[in-house]
Tab-separated table of C-alpha atoms and ligand atoms in Angstrom:
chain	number	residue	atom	x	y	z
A	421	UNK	CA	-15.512	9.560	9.444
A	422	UNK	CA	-15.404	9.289	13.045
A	423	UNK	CA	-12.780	12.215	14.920
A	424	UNK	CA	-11.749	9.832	17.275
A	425	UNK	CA	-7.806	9.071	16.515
A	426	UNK	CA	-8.468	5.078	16.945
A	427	UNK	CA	-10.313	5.081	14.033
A	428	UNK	CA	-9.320	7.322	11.943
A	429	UNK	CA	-7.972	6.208	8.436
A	430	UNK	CA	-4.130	6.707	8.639
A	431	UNK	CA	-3.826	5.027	11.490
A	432	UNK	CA	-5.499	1.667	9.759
A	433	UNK	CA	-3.376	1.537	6.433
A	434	UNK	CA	0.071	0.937	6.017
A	435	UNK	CA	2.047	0.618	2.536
A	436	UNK	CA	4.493	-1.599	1.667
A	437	UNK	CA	6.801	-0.897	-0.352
A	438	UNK	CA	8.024	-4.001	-2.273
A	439	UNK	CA	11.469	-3.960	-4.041
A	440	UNK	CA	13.216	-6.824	-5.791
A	441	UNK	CA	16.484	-6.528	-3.837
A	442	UNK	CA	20.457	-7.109	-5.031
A	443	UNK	CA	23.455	-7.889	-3.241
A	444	UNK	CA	24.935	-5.035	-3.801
A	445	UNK	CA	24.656	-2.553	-0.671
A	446	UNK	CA	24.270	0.377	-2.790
A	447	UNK	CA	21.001	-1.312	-4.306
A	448	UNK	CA	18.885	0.092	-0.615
A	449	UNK	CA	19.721	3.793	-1.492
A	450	UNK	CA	17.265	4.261	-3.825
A	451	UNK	CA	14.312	2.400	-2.560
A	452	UNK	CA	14.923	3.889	0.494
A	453	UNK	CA	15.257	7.426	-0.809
A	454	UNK	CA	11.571	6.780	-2.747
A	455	UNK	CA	10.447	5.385	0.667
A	456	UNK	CA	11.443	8.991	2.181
A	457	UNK	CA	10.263	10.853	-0.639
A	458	UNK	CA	7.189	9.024	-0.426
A	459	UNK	CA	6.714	9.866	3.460
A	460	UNK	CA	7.299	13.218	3.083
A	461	UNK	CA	3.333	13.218	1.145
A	462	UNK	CA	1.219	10.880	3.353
A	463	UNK	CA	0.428	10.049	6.997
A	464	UNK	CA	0.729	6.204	6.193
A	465	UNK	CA	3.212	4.118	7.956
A	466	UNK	CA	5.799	2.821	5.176
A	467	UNK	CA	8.075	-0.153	5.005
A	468	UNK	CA	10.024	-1.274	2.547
A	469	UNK	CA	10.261	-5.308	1.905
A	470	UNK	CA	12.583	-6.886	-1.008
A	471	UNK	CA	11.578	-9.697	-2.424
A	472	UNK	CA	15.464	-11.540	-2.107
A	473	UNK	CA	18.927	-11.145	-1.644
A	474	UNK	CA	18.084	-8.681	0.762
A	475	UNK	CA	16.505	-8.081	3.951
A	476	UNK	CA	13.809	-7.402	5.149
A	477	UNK	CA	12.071	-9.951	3.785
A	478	UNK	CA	8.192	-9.245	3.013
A	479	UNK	CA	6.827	-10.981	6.265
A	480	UNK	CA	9.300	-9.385	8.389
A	481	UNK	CA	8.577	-6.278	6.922
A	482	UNK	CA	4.909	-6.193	6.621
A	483	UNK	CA	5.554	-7.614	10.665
A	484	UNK	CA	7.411	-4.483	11.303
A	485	UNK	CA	4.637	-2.574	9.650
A	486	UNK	CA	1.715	-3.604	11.540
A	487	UNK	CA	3.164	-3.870	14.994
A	488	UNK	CA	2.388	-1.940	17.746
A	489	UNK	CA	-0.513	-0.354	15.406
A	490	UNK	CA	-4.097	-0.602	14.440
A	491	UNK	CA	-3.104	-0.986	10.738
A	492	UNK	CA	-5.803	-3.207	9.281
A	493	UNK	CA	-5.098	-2.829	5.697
A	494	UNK	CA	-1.632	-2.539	4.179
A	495	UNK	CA	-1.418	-1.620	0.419
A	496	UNK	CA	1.619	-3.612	-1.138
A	497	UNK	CA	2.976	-2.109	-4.241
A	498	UNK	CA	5.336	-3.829	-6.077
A	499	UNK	CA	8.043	-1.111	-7.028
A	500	UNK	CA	8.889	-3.170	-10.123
A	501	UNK	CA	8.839	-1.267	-13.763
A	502	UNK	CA	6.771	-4.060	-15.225
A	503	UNK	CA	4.730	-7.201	-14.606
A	504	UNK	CA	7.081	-10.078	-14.146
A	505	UNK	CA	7.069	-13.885	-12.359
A	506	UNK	CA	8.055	-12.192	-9.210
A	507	UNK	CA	4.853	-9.787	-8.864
A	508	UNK	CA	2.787	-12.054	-10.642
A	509	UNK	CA	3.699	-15.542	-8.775
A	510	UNK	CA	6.154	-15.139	-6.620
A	511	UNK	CA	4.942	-11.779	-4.005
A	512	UNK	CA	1.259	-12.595	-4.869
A	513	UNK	CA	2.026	-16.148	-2.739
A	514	UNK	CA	4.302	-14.536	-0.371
A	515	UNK	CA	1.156	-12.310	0.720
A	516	UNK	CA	-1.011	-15.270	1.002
A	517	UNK	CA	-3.293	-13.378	-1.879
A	518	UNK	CA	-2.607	-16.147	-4.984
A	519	UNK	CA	-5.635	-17.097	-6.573
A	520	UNK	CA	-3.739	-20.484	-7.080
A	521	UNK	CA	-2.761	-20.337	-3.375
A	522	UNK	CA	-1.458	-23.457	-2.132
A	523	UNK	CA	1.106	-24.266	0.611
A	524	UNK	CA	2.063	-27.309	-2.117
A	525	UNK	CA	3.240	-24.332	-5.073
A	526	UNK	CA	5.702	-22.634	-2.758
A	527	UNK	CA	7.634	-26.017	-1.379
A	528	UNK	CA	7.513	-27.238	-5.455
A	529	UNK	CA	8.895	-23.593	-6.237
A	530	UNK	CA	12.444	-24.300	-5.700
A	531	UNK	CA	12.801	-27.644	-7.369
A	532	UNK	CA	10.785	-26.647	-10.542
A	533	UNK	CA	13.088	-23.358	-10.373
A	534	UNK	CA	15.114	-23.723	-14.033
A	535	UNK	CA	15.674	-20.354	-14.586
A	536	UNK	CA	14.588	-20.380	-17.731
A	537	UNK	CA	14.190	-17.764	-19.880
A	538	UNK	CA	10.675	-16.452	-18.037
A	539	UNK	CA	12.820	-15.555	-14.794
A	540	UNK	CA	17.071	-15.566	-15.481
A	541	UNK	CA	18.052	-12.330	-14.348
A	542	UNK	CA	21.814	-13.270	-13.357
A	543	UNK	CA	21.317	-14.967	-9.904
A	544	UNK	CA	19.618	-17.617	-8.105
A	545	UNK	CA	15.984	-17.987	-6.604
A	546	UNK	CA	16.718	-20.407	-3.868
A	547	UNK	CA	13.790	-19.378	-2.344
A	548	UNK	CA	12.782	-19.851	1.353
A	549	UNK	CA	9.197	-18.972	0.567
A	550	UNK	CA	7.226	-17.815	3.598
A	551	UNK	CA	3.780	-16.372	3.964
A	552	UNK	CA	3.220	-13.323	5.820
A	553	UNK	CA	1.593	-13.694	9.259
A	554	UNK	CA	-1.094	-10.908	9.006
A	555	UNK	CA	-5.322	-11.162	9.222
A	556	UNK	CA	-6.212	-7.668	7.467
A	557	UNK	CA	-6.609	-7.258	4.375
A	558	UNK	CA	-3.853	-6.881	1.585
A	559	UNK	CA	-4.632	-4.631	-1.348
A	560	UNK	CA	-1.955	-5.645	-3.904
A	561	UNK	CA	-1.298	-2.633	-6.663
A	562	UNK	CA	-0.083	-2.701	-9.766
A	563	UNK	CA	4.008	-2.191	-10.877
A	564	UNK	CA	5.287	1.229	-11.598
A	565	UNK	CA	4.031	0.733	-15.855
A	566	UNK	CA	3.766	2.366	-18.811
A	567	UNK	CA	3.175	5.637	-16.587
A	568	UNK	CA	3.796	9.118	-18.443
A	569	UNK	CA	5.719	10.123	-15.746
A	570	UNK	CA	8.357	7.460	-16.149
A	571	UNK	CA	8.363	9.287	-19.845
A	572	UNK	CA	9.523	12.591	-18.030
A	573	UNK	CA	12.019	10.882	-16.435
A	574	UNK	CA	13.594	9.351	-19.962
A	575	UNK	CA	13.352	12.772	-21.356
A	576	UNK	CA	15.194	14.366	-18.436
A	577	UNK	CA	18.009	11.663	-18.967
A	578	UNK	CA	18.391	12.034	-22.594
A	579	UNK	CA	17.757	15.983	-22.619
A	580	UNK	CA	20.197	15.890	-19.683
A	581	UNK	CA	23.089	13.512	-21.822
A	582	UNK	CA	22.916	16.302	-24.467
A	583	UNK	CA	23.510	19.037	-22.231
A	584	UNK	CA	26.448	17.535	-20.599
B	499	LIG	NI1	14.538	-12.373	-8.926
């Protein structure tokens, strides 16, 4: 790798952190505390994006990310538990990165919306889709999953109820 501080790698990649998002104000304080966490063990610019009900959006936010920087590549993960119609339709469109990708699917996505019982999580999806503005390249990660350190954190919280 070349010394020169133009090219070198952290200075090309930025991570986005994507979050569905809730209208309750107290819903930031933990994405934004992983976002923190999460600075404190890389060199990579970070932003956090929700997906809605919240702002930033993920074109303003992956906007915010790349400005005034030579980030090239930004590495979106979805900070979602599991796979769901949001990180495998909705942010995979957003990021212009749908193998399906058509400017047609997002101005049908409202009107075909029924919240049925793929996607009714208690509120509305009157999405405003829009694509993020950005010519590098978008690696798109998977969800949190089935990871065994989630399983740490279930045993803390049920070793931890005991002890109470
Ligand atoms: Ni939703």
């Amino acid at each position: 790798m070349k010394s020169n501080k133009g090219s070198s790698m952290k200075e090309k990649i930025g991570v986005l952190l994507i979050s569905h998002g809730s209208r309750l104000p107290e819903s930031t304080k933990t994405i934004n505390e992983l976002a923190n966490m999460y600075r404190e063990y890389t060199d990579f610019k970070v932003e956090i994006a929700y997906m809605e009900l919240r702002k930033p959006s993920i074109p303003t936010a992956l906007d915010n990310l790349v400005k005034n920087t030579e980030i090239d590549t930004v590495i979106a993960v979805p900070v979602f538990l599991s796979h769901g119609m949001h990180t495998t339709r909705d942010i995979p469109k957003i990021l212009g990165i749908a193998s399906d990708d058509t400017n047609e699917d997002l101005h049908n996505h409202h009107d075909n919306h029924k919240h049925s019982d793929e996607h009714n999580h208690g509120h509305n999806h009157h999405h405003d889709f829009k694509k993020v503005n950005f010519d590098g390249k978008i690696i798109y990660t998977e969800p949190l999953g089935a990871d065994p350190l989630l399983v740490e954190i279930i045993k803390n919280r049920v070793d931890n109820a005991l002890n109470d």
